[in-house]
């Protein structure tokens, strides 16, 4: 994740404008999540796209969402590897017995 953050930072830093303000990034993140949701609905849901709607892929929309999330993290000084490690540790301890593990007898 560190390499991804560095690569995004190098790209964004090549422009005078730099990172968008936090609220703009959150709005962009919400927009990208909506676009990913629309693709999931098209692929797996009942509501298919109209012929006038742009063709996209789950991969492309997931990438857009990840890019904006990395921009937000970079702008806020958040190390994503550390953030993920923290949340994984929380899930591993808090939810250790919440789900049935594979191979476990009930």
PDB file of N, CA and C in Angstrom:
ATOM      1  N   UNK A   1       0.822  -1.194   0.000  1.00  0.00           N
ATOM      2  CA  UNK A   1       0.000   0.000   0.000  1.00  0.00           C
ATOM      3  C   UNK A   1       0.863   1.253   0.000  1.00  0.00           C
ATOM      4  N   UNK A   2       1.985   1.143   0.660  1.00  0.00           N
ATOM      5  CA  UNK A   2       2.893   2.285   0.714  1.00  0.00           C
ATOM      6  C   UNK A   2       3.319   2.711  -0.689  1.00  0.00           C
ATOM      7  N   UNK A   3       3.616   1.739  -1.540  1.00  0.00           N
ATOM      8  CA  UNK A   3       4.007   2.057  -2.917  1.00  0.00           C
ATOM      9  C   UNK A   3       2.869   2.727  -3.675  1.00  0.00           C
ATOM     10  N   UNK A   4       1.645   2.245  -3.462  1.00  0.00           N
ATOM     11  CA  UNK A   4       0.490   2.872  -4.119  1.00  0.00           C
ATOM     12  C   UNK A   4       0.345   4.320  -3.650  1.00  0.00           C
ATOM     13  N   UNK A   5       0.511   4.538  -2.350  1.00  0.00           N
ATOM     14  CA  UNK A   5       0.386   5.892  -1.828  1.00  0.00           C
ATOM     15  C   UNK A   5       1.470   6.805  -2.402  1.00  0.00           C
ATOM     16  N   UNK A   6       2.677   6.286  -2.530  1.00  0.00           N
ATOM     17  CA  UNK A   6       3.773   7.081  -3.103  1.00  0.00           C
ATOM     18  C   UNK A   6       3.511   7.397  -4.567  1.00  0.00           C
ATOM     19  N   UNK A   7       3.007   6.422  -5.308  1.00  0.00           N
ATOM     20  CA  UNK A   7       2.737   6.628  -6.724  1.00  0.00           C
ATOM     21  C   UNK A   7       1.635   7.673  -6.933  1.00  0.00           C
ATOM     22  N   UNK A   8       0.581   7.583  -6.150  1.00  0.00           N
ATOM     23  CA  UNK A   8      -0.502   8.577  -6.241  1.00  0.00           C
ATOM     24  C   UNK A   8       0.021   9.947  -5.833  1.00  0.00           C
ATOM     25  N   UNK A   9       0.839  10.000  -4.784  1.00  0.00           N
ATOM     26  CA  UNK A   9       1.379  11.275  -4.325  1.00  0.00           C
ATOM     27  C   UNK A   9       2.267  11.912  -5.393  1.00  0.00           C
ATOM     28  N   UNK A  10       3.083  11.099  -6.044  1.00  0.00           N
ATOM     29  CA  UNK A  10       3.940  11.625  -7.115  1.00  0.00           C
ATOM     30  C   UNK A  10       3.086  12.202  -8.240  1.00  0.00           C
ATOM     31  N   UNK A  11       2.017  11.520  -8.580  1.00  0.00           N
ATOM     32  CA  UNK A  11       1.125  12.000  -9.635  1.00  0.00           C
ATOM     33  C   UNK A  11       0.458  13.314  -9.229  1.00  0.00           C
ATOM     34  N   UNK A  12      -0.165  13.330  -8.056  1.00  0.00           N
ATOM     35  CA  UNK A  12      -0.884  14.527  -7.601  1.00  0.00           C
ATOM     36  C   UNK A  12       0.082  15.692  -7.397  1.00  0.00           C
ATOM     37  N   UNK A  13       1.272  15.400  -6.899  1.00  0.00           N
ATOM     38  CA  UNK A  13       2.266  16.446  -6.635  1.00  0.00           C
ATOM     39  C   UNK A  13       2.815  17.070  -7.911  1.00  0.00           C
ATOM     40  N   UNK A  14       2.538  16.462  -9.041  1.00  0.00           N
ATOM     41  CA  UNK A  14       3.021  17.028 -10.307  1.00  0.00           C
ATOM     42  C   UNK A  14       2.139  18.180 -10.794  1.00  0.00           C
ATOM     43  N   UNK A  15       1.067  18.469 -10.066  1.00  0.00           N
ATOM     44  CA  UNK A  15       0.157  19.555 -10.419  1.00  0.00           C
ATOM     45  C   UNK A  15       0.186  20.634  -9.343  1.00  0.00           C
ATOM     46  N   UNK A  16       0.147  21.899  -9.748  1.00  0.00           N
ATOM     47  CA  UNK A  16       0.160  23.015  -8.796  1.00  0.00           C
ATOM     48  C   UNK A  16      -0.994  22.936  -7.800  1.00  0.00           C
ATOM     49  N   UNK A  17      -2.152  22.453  -8.274  1.00  0.00           N
ATOM     50  CA  UNK A  17      -3.335  22.427  -7.410  1.00  0.00           C
ATOM     51  C   UNK A  17      -3.214  21.420  -6.266  1.00  0.00           C
ATOM     52  N   UNK A  18      -2.452  20.370  -6.454  1.00  0.00           N
ATOM     53  CA  UNK A  18      -2.284  19.362  -5.404  1.00  0.00           C
ATOM     54  C   UNK A  18      -3.578  18.648  -5.064  1.00  0.00           C
ATOM     55  N   UNK A  19      -3.675  18.197  -3.837  1.00  0.00           N
ATOM     56  CA  UNK A  19      -4.857  17.466  -3.383  1.00  0.00           C
ATOM     57  C   UNK A  19      -6.046  18.409  -3.205  1.00  0.00           C
ATOM     58  N   UNK A  20      -7.240  17.871  -3.474  1.00  0.00           N
ATOM     59  CA  UNK A  20      -8.449  18.631  -3.203  1.00  0.00           C
ATOM     60  C   UNK A  20      -8.631  18.740  -1.689  1.00  0.00           C
ATOM     61  N   UNK A  21      -9.422  19.722  -1.228  1.00  0.00           N
ATOM     62  CA  UNK A  21      -9.725  19.833   0.209  1.00  0.00           C
ATOM     63  C   UNK A  21     -10.491  18.593   0.690  1.00  0.00           C
ATOM     64  N   UNK A  22     -10.464  18.321   1.996  1.00  0.00           N
ATOM     65  CA  UNK A  22     -11.085  17.109   2.547  1.00  0.00           C
ATOM     66  C   UNK A  22     -12.541  16.902   2.141  1.00  0.00           C
ATOM     67  N   UNK A  23     -13.366  17.922   2.207  1.00  0.00           N
ATOM     68  CA  UNK A  23     -14.782  17.744   1.875  1.00  0.00           C
ATOM     69  C   UNK A  23     -14.972  17.430   0.393  1.00  0.00           C
ATOM     70  N   UNK A  24     -14.145  18.008  -0.462  1.00  0.00           N
ATOM     71  CA  UNK A  24     -14.200  17.705  -1.891  1.00  0.00           C
ATOM     72  C   UNK A  24     -13.822  16.248  -2.136  1.00  0.00           C
ATOM     73  N   UNK A  25     -12.791  15.779  -1.423  1.00  0.00           N
ATOM     74  CA  UNK A  25     -12.375  14.377  -1.573  1.00  0.00           C
ATOM     75  C   UNK A  25     -13.459  13.424  -1.078  1.00  0.00           C
ATOM     76  N   UNK A  26     -14.125  13.774   0.000  1.00  0.00           N
ATOM     77  CA  UNK A  26     -15.216  12.923   0.500  1.00  0.00           C
ATOM     78  C   UNK A  26     -16.371  12.917  -0.499  1.00  0.00           C
ATOM     79  N   UNK A  27     -16.668  14.053  -1.079  1.00  0.00           N
ATOM     80  CA  UNK A  27     -17.716  14.104  -2.103  1.00  0.00           C
ATOM     81  C   UNK A  27     -17.320  13.241  -3.297  1.00  0.00           C
ATOM     82  N   UNK A  28     -16.049  13.308  -3.705  1.00  0.00           N
ATOM     83  CA  UNK A  28     -15.573  12.487  -4.828  1.00  0.00           C
ATOM     84  C   UNK A  28     -15.630  11.008  -4.465  1.00  0.00           C
ATOM     85  N   UNK A  29     -15.271  10.683  -3.221  1.00  0.00           N
ATOM     86  CA  UNK A  29     -15.318   9.301  -2.758  1.00  0.00           C
ATOM     87  C   UNK A  29     -16.754   8.770  -2.816  1.00  0.00           C
ATOM     88  N   UNK A  30     -17.688   9.593  -2.386  1.00  0.00           N
ATOM     89  CA  UNK A  30     -19.106   9.220  -2.427  1.00  0.00           C
ATOM     90  C   UNK A  30     -19.567   9.024  -3.872  1.00  0.00           C
ATOM     91  N   UNK A  31     -19.136   9.909  -4.742  1.00  0.00           N
ATOM     92  CA  UNK A  31     -19.486   9.803  -6.161  1.00  0.00           C
ATOM     93  C   UNK A  31     -18.956   8.502  -6.761  1.00  0.00           C
ATOM     94  N   UNK A  32     -17.696   8.195  -6.462  1.00  0.00           N
ATOM     95  CA  UNK A  32     -17.089   6.969  -7.006  1.00  0.00           C
ATOM     96  C   UNK A  32     -17.752   5.721  -6.430  1.00  0.00           C
ATOM     97  N   UNK A  33     -18.128   5.753  -5.156  1.00  0.00           N
ATOM     98  CA  UNK A  33     -18.843   4.623  -4.561  1.00  0.00           C
ATOM     99  C   UNK A  33     -20.192   4.440  -5.247  1.00  0.00           C
ATOM    100  N   UNK A  34     -20.861   5.535  -5.569  1.00  0.00           N
ATOM    101  CA  UNK A  34     -22.124   5.457  -6.288  1.00  0.00           C
ATOM    102  C   UNK A  34     -21.951   4.831  -7.663  1.00  0.00           C
ATOM    103  N   UNK A  35     -20.868   5.187  -8.345  1.00  0.00           N
ATOM    104  CA  UNK A  35     -20.608   4.613  -9.668  1.00  0.00           C
ATOM    105  C   UNK A  35     -20.298   3.119  -9.571  1.00  0.00           C
ATOM    106  N   UNK A  36     -19.557   2.723  -8.543  1.00  0.00           N
ATOM    107  CA  UNK A  36     -19.293   1.299  -8.329  1.00  0.00           C
ATOM    108  C   UNK A  36     -20.598   0.573  -8.006  1.00  0.00           C
ATOM    109  N   UNK A  37     -21.418   1.182  -7.177  1.00  0.00           N
ATOM    110  CA  UNK A  37     -22.711   0.590  -6.822  1.00  0.00           C
ATOM    111  C   UNK A  37     -23.589   0.405  -8.058  1.00  0.00           C
ATOM    112  N   UNK A  38     -23.545   1.366  -8.947  1.00  0.00           N
ATOM    113  CA  UNK A  38     -24.335   1.276 -10.185  1.00  0.00           C
ATOM    114  C   UNK A  38     -23.856   0.099 -11.025  1.00  0.00           C
ATOM    115  N   UNK A  39     -22.544  -0.112 -11.097  1.00  0.00           N
ATOM    116  CA  UNK A  39     -22.004  -1.238 -11.856  1.00  0.00           C
ATOM    117  C   UNK A  39     -22.400  -2.568 -11.225  1.00  0.00           C
ATOM    118  N   UNK A  40     -22.341  -2.652  -9.895  1.00  0.00           N
ATOM    119  CA  UNK A  40     -22.737  -3.883  -9.203  1.00  0.00           C
ATOM    120  C   UNK A  40     -24.218  -4.162  -9.472  1.00  0.00           C
ATOM    121  N   UNK A  41     -25.032  -3.121  -9.426  1.00  0.00           N
ATOM    122  CA  UNK A  41     -26.459  -3.275  -9.702  1.00  0.00           C
ATOM    123  C   UNK A  41     -26.678  -3.761 -11.131  1.00  0.00           C
ATOM    124  N   UNK A  42     -25.906  -3.228 -12.068  1.00  0.00           N
ATOM    125  CA  UNK A  42     -26.035  -3.628 -13.468  1.00  0.00           C
ATOM    126  C   UNK A  42     -25.641  -5.096 -13.654  1.00  0.00           C
ATOM    127  N   UNK A  43     -24.534  -5.503 -13.038  1.00  0.00           N
ATOM    128  CA  UNK A  43     -24.012  -6.860 -13.222  1.00  0.00           C
ATOM    129  C   UNK A  43     -24.822  -7.888 -12.439  1.00  0.00           C
ATOM    130  N   UNK A  44     -25.171  -7.586 -11.191  1.00  0.00           N
ATOM    131  CA  UNK A  44     -25.785  -8.583 -10.319  1.00  0.00           C
ATOM    132  C   UNK A  44     -27.230  -8.296  -9.934  1.00  0.00           C
ATOM    133  N   UNK A  45     -27.679  -7.083 -10.140  1.00  0.00           N
ATOM    134  CA  UNK A  45     -29.000  -6.699  -9.661  1.00  0.00           C
ATOM    135  C   UNK A  45     -30.066  -6.742 -10.733  1.00  0.00           C
ATOM    136  N   UNK A  46     -31.204  -6.241 -10.362  1.00  0.00           N
ATOM    137  CA  UNK A  46     -32.369  -6.240 -11.244  1.00  0.00           C
ATOM    138  C   UNK A  46     -32.337  -5.065 -12.230  1.00  0.00           C
ATOM    139  N   UNK A  47     -31.707  -3.973 -11.839  1.00  0.00           N
ATOM    140  CA  UNK A  47     -31.741  -2.760 -12.656  1.00  0.00           C
ATOM    141  C   UNK A  47     -30.532  -2.700 -13.586  1.00  0.00           C
ATOM    142  N   UNK A  48     -30.752  -3.061 -14.827  1.00  0.00           N
ATOM    143  CA  UNK A  48     -29.689  -3.050 -15.827  1.00  0.00           C
ATOM    144  C   UNK A  48     -29.524  -1.641 -16.387  1.00  0.00           C
ATOM    145  N   UNK A  49     -28.366  -1.378 -16.970  1.00  0.00           N
ATOM    146  CA  UNK A  49     -28.093  -0.065 -17.542  1.00  0.00           C
ATOM    147  C   UNK A  49     -28.919   0.175 -18.795  1.00  0.00           C
ATOM    148  N   UNK A  50     -29.212   1.438 -19.028  1.00  0.00           N
ATOM    149  CA  UNK A  50     -29.862   1.843 -20.272  1.00  0.00           C
ATOM    150  C   UNK A  50     -28.800   1.883 -21.366  1.00  0.00           C
ATOM    151  N   UNK A  51     -29.218   1.799 -22.583  1.00  0.00           N
ATOM    152  CA  UNK A  51     -28.271   1.831 -23.703  1.00  0.00           C
ATOM    153  C   UNK A  51     -27.533   3.157 -23.784  1.00  0.00           C
ATOM    154  N   UNK A  52     -28.075   4.199 -23.164  1.00  0.00           N
ATOM    155  CA  UNK A  52     -27.447   5.521 -23.189  1.00  0.00           C
ATOM    156  C   UNK A  52     -26.400   5.703 -22.089  1.00  0.00           C
ATOM    157  N   UNK A  53     -26.349   4.759 -21.134  1.00  0.00           N
ATOM    158  CA  UNK A  53     -25.387   4.871 -20.032  1.00  0.00           C
ATOM    159  C   UNK A  53     -24.022   4.350 -20.458  1.00  0.00           C
ATOM    160  N   UNK A  54     -22.980   4.968 -19.910  1.00  0.00           N
ATOM    161  CA  UNK A  54     -21.613   4.564 -20.217  1.00  0.00           C
ATOM    162  C   UNK A  54     -21.355   3.129 -19.791  1.00  0.00           C
ATOM    163  N   UNK A  55     -20.546   2.451 -20.590  1.00  0.00           N
ATOM    164  CA  UNK A  55     -20.117   1.100 -20.253  1.00  0.00           C
ATOM    165  C   UNK A  55     -18.870   1.224 -19.378  1.00  0.00           C
ATOM    166  N   UNK A  56     -18.861   0.515 -18.287  1.00  0.00           N
ATOM    167  CA  UNK A  56     -17.729   0.524 -17.367  1.00  0.00           C
ATOM    168  C   UNK A  56     -17.579  -0.882 -16.806  1.00  0.00           C
ATOM    169  N   UNK A  57     -16.540  -1.087 -16.005  1.00  0.00           N
ATOM    170  CA  UNK A  57     -16.342  -2.399 -15.396  1.00  0.00           C
ATOM    171  C   UNK A  57     -16.205  -2.247 -13.897  1.00  0.00           C
ATOM    172  N   UNK A  58     -16.436  -3.336 -13.195  1.00  0.00           N
ATOM    173  CA  UNK A  58     -16.240  -3.327 -11.747  1.00  0.00           C
ATOM    174  C   UNK A  58     -14.786  -3.007 -11.409  1.00  0.00           C
ATOM    175  N   UNK A  59     -13.868  -3.491 -12.228  1.00  0.00           N
ATOM    176  CA  UNK A  59     -12.451  -3.225 -12.001  1.00  0.00           C
ATOM    177  C   UNK A  59     -12.156  -1.730 -12.114  1.00  0.00           C
ATOM    178  N   UNK A  60     -12.664  -1.117 -13.172  1.00  0.00           N
ATOM    179  CA  UNK A  60     -12.432   0.312 -13.386  1.00  0.00           C
ATOM    180  C   UNK A  60     -13.022   1.143 -12.249  1.00  0.00           C
ATOM    181  N   UNK A  61     -14.245   0.843 -11.876  1.00  0.00           N
ATOM    182  CA  UNK A  61     -14.906   1.620 -10.820  1.00  0.00           C
ATOM    183  C   UNK A  61     -14.253   1.394  -9.458  1.00  0.00           C
ATOM    184  N   UNK A  62     -13.799   0.167  -9.199  1.00  0.00           N
ATOM    185  CA  UNK A  62     -13.079  -0.103  -7.949  1.00  0.00           C
ATOM    186  C   UNK A  62     -11.764   0.670  -7.933  1.00  0.00           C
ATOM    187  N   UNK A  63     -11.093   0.728  -9.064  1.00  0.00           N
ATOM    188  CA  UNK A  63      -9.849   1.495  -9.171  1.00  0.00           C
ATOM    189  C   UNK A  63     -10.072   2.971  -8.921  1.00  0.00           C
ATOM    190  N   UNK A  64     -11.151   3.522  -9.473  1.00  0.00           N
ATOM    191  CA  UNK A  64     -11.468   4.935  -9.242  1.00  0.00           C
ATOM    192  C   UNK A  64     -11.689   5.204  -7.761  1.00  0.00           C
ATOM    193  N   UNK A  65     -12.437   4.321  -7.112  1.00  0.00           N
ATOM    194  CA  UNK A  65     -12.715   4.467  -5.683  1.00  0.00           C
ATOM    195  C   UNK A  65     -11.422   4.390  -4.871  1.00  0.00           C
ATOM    196  N   UNK A  66     -10.578   3.428  -5.205  1.00  0.00           N
ATOM    197  CA  UNK A  66      -9.307   3.267  -4.492  1.00  0.00           C
ATOM    198  C   UNK A  66      -8.409   4.484  -4.678  1.00  0.00           C
ATOM    199  N   UNK A  67      -8.364   5.022  -5.894  1.00  0.00           N
ATOM    200  CA  UNK A  67      -7.538   6.203  -6.163  1.00  0.00           C
ATOM    201  C   UNK A  67      -7.954   7.372  -5.276  1.00  0.00           C
ATOM    202  N   UNK A  68      -9.256   7.637  -5.200  1.00  0.00           N
ATOM    203  CA  UNK A  68      -9.726   8.764  -4.397  1.00  0.00           C
ATOM    204  C   UNK A  68      -9.500   8.497  -2.911  1.00  0.00           C
ATOM    205  N   UNK A  69      -9.670   7.252  -2.471  1.00  0.00           N
ATOM    206  CA  UNK A  69      -9.397   6.913  -1.076  1.00  0.00           C
ATOM    207  C   UNK A  69      -7.920   7.140  -0.742  1.00  0.00           C
ATOM    208  N   UNK A  70      -7.041   6.756  -1.657  1.00  0.00           N
ATOM    209  CA  UNK A  70      -5.605   6.991  -1.442  1.00  0.00           C
ATOM    210  C   UNK A  70      -5.320   8.489  -1.411  1.00  0.00           C
ATOM    211  N   UNK A  71      -5.957   9.259  -2.280  1.00  0.00           N
ATOM    212  CA  UNK A  71      -5.788  10.716  -2.248  1.00  0.00           C
ATOM    213  C   UNK A  71      -6.200  11.271  -0.895  1.00  0.00           C
ATOM    214  N   UNK A  72      -7.347  10.826  -0.380  1.00  0.00           N
ATOM    215  CA  UNK A  72      -7.809  11.296   0.924  1.00  0.00           C
ATOM    216  C   UNK A  72      -6.803  10.937   2.013  1.00  0.00           C
ATOM    217  N   UNK A  73      -6.354   9.680   2.015  1.00  0.00           N
ATOM    218  CA  UNK A  73      -5.390   9.234   3.028  1.00  0.00           C
ATOM    219  C   UNK A  73      -4.105  10.057   2.951  1.00  0.00           C
ATOM    220  N   UNK A  74      -3.590  10.245   1.753  1.00  0.00           N
ATOM    221  CA  UNK A  74      -2.361  11.029   1.594  1.00  0.00           C
ATOM    222  C   UNK A  74      -2.550  12.452   2.094  1.00  0.00           C
ATOM    223  N   UNK A  75      -3.648  13.079   1.717  1.00  0.00           N
ATOM    224  CA  UNK A  75      -3.899  14.462   2.118  1.00  0.00           C
ATOM    225  C   UNK A  75      -4.034  14.599   3.634  1.00  0.00           C
ATOM    226  N   UNK A  76      -4.489  13.543   4.291  1.00  0.00           N
ATOM    227  CA  UNK A  76      -4.677  13.571   5.740  1.00  0.00           C
ATOM    228  C   UNK A  76      -3.504  12.979   6.514  1.00  0.00           C
ATOM    229  N   UNK A  77      -2.478  12.519   5.793  1.00  0.00           N
ATOM    230  CA  UNK A  77      -1.311  11.930   6.462  1.00  0.00           C
ATOM    231  C   UNK A  77      -1.604  10.563   7.062  1.00  0.00           C
ATOM    232  N   UNK A  78      -2.529   9.842   6.470  1.00  0.00           N
ATOM    233  CA  UNK A  78      -2.905   8.511   6.961  1.00  0.00           C
ATOM    234  C   UNK A  78      -2.097   7.467   6.208  1.00  0.00           C
ATOM    235  N   UNK A  79      -1.410   6.606   6.941  1.00  0.00           N
ATOM    236  CA  UNK A  79      -0.652   5.496   6.346  1.00  0.00           C
ATOM    237  C   UNK A  79      -1.622   4.332   6.229  1.00  0.00           C
ATOM    238  N   UNK A  80      -1.978   3.977   5.010  1.00  0.00           N
ATOM    239  CA  UNK A  80      -3.030   2.975   4.808  1.00  0.00           C
ATOM    240  C   UNK A  80      -2.658   1.587   5.319  1.00  0.00           C
ATOM    241  N   UNK A  81      -1.392   1.209   5.254  1.00  0.00           N
ATOM    242  CA  UNK A  81      -0.994  -0.091   5.800  1.00  0.00           C
ATOM    243  C   UNK A  81      -1.269  -0.125   7.300  1.00  0.00           C
ATOM    244  N   UNK A  82      -0.910   0.945   7.976  1.00  0.00           N
ATOM    245  CA  UNK A  82      -1.162   1.039   9.423  1.00  0.00           C
ATOM    246  C   UNK A  82      -2.658   1.043   9.713  1.00  0.00           C
ATOM    247  N   UNK A  83      -3.423   1.777   8.914  1.00  0.00           N
ATOM    248  CA  UNK A  83      -4.876   1.832   9.113  1.00  0.00           C
ATOM    249  C   UNK A  83      -5.499   0.454   8.929  1.00  0.00           C
ATOM    250  N   UNK A  84      -5.069  -0.275   7.897  1.00  0.00           N
ATOM    251  CA  UNK A  84      -5.608  -1.607   7.656  1.00  0.00           C
ATOM    252  C   UNK A  84      -5.185  -2.579   8.756  1.00  0.00           C
ATOM    253  N   UNK A  85      -3.928  -2.511   9.179  1.00  0.00           N
ATOM    254  CA  UNK A  85      -3.460  -3.376  10.263  1.00  0.00           C
ATOM    255  C   UNK A  85      -4.287  -3.160  11.528  1.00  0.00           C
ATOM    256  N   UNK A  86      -4.589  -1.903  11.822  1.00  0.00           N
ATOM    257  CA  UNK A  86      -5.374  -1.567  13.011  1.00  0.00           C
ATOM    258  C   UNK A  86      -6.776  -2.171  12.933  1.00  0.00           C
ATOM    259  N   UNK A  87      -7.424  -2.020  11.783  1.00  0.00           N
ATOM    260  CA  UNK A  87      -8.794  -2.536  11.663  1.00  0.00           C
ATOM    261  C   UNK A  87      -8.797  -4.063  11.607  1.00  0.00           C
ATOM    262  N   UNK A  88      -7.803  -4.672  10.968  1.00  0.00           N
ATOM    263  CA  UNK A  88      -7.737  -6.141  10.956  1.00  0.00           C
ATOM    264  C   UNK A  88      -7.557  -6.690  12.362  1.00  0.00           C
ATOM    265  N   UNK A  89      -6.710  -6.047  13.151  1.00  0.00           N
ATOM    266  CA  UNK A  89      -6.508  -6.472  14.538  1.00  0.00           C
ATOM    267  C   UNK A  89      -7.814  -6.354  15.326  1.00  0.00           C
ATOM    268  N   UNK A  90      -8.549  -5.274  15.072  1.00  0.00           N
ATOM    269  CA  UNK A  90      -9.833  -5.090  15.744  1.00  0.00           C
ATOM    270  C   UNK A  90     -10.789  -6.230  15.382  1.00  0.00           C
ATOM    271  N   UNK A  91     -10.879  -6.560  14.107  1.00  0.00           N
ATOM    272  CA  UNK A  91     -11.770  -7.636  13.677  1.00  0.00           C
ATOM    273  C   UNK A  91     -11.324  -8.988  14.222  1.00  0.00           C
ATOM    274  N   UNK A  92     -10.026  -9.221  14.236  1.00  0.00           N
ATOM    275  CA  UNK A  92      -9.506 -10.509  14.700  1.00  0.00           C
ATOM    276  C   UNK A  92      -9.750 -10.718  16.185  1.00  0.00           C
ATOM    277  N   UNK A  93      -9.801  -9.642  16.947  1.00  0.00           N
ATOM    278  CA  UNK A  93     -10.041  -9.786  18.387  1.00  0.00           C
ATOM    279  C   UNK A  93     -11.522  -9.656  18.719  1.00  0.00           C
ATOM    280  N   UNK A  94     -12.152  -8.604  18.276  1.00  0.00           N
ATOM    281  CA  UNK A  94     -13.565  -8.360  18.595  1.00  0.00           C
ATOM    282  C   UNK A  94     -14.478  -9.420  17.991  1.00  0.00           C
ATOM    283  N   UNK A  95     -14.185  -9.808  16.759  1.00  0.00           N
ATOM    284  CA  UNK A  95     -15.062 -10.735  16.044  1.00  0.00           C
ATOM    285  C   UNK A  95     -14.478 -12.145  15.938  1.00  0.00           C
ATOM    286  N   UNK A  96     -13.548 -12.471  16.826  1.00  0.00           N
ATOM    287  CA  UNK A  96     -12.850 -13.762  16.731  1.00  0.00           C
ATOM    288  C   UNK A  96     -13.802 -14.949  16.719  1.00  0.00           C
ATOM    289  N   UNK A  97     -14.877 -14.869  17.464  1.00  0.00           N
ATOM    290  CA  UNK A  97     -15.816 -15.992  17.551  1.00  0.00           C
ATOM    291  C   UNK A  97     -17.177 -15.675  16.935  1.00  0.00           C
ATOM    292  N   UNK A  98     -17.230 -14.634  16.147  1.00  0.00           N
ATOM    293  CA  UNK A  98     -18.501 -14.196  15.571  1.00  0.00           C
ATOM    294  C   UNK A  98     -18.942 -15.056  14.385  1.00  0.00           C
ATOM    295  N   UNK A  99     -18.006 -15.529  13.596  1.00  0.00           N
ATOM    296  CA  UNK A  99     -18.306 -16.261  12.377  1.00  0.00           C
ATOM    297  C   UNK A  99     -17.802 -17.688  12.481  1.00  0.00           C
ATOM    298  N   UNK A 100     -18.418 -18.584  11.756  1.00  0.00           N
ATOM    299  CA  UNK A 100     -18.012 -19.985  11.754  1.00  0.00           C
ATOM    300  C   UNK A 100     -16.789 -20.138  10.867  1.00  0.00           C
ATOM    301  N   UNK A 101     -15.707 -20.615  11.456  1.00  0.00           N
ATOM    302  CA  UNK A 101     -14.472 -20.805  10.690  1.00  0.00           C
ATOM    303  C   UNK A 101     -14.584 -22.052   9.845  1.00  0.00           C
ATOM    304  N   UNK A 102     -13.966 -22.011   8.676  1.00  0.00           N
ATOM    305  CA  UNK A 102     -13.973 -23.167   7.791  1.00  0.00           C
ATOM    306  C   UNK A 102     -13.310 -24.346   8.484  1.00  0.00           C
ATOM    307  N   UNK A 103     -13.915 -25.526   8.332  1.00  0.00           N
ATOM    308  CA  UNK A 103     -13.370 -26.719   8.950  1.00  0.00           C
ATOM    309  C   UNK A 103     -13.778 -26.897  10.406  1.00  0.00           C
ATOM    310  N   UNK A 104     -14.466 -25.921  10.955  1.00  0.00           N
ATOM    311  CA  UNK A 104     -14.889 -25.981  12.359  1.00  0.00           C
ATOM    312  C   UNK A 104     -16.236 -26.680  12.452  1.00  0.00           C
ATOM    313  N   UNK A 105     -16.359 -27.558  13.402  1.00  0.00           N
ATOM    314  CA  UNK A 105     -17.618 -28.271  13.619  1.00  0.00           C
ATOM    315  C   UNK A 105     -18.501 -27.409  14.500  1.00  0.00           C
ATOM    316  N   UNK A 106     -19.762 -27.284  14.104  1.00  0.00           N
ATOM    317  CA  UNK A 106     -20.699 -26.448  14.897  1.00  0.00           C
ATOM    318  C   UNK A 106     -21.195 -27.174  16.108  1.00  0.00           C
TER     319      UNK A 106
END
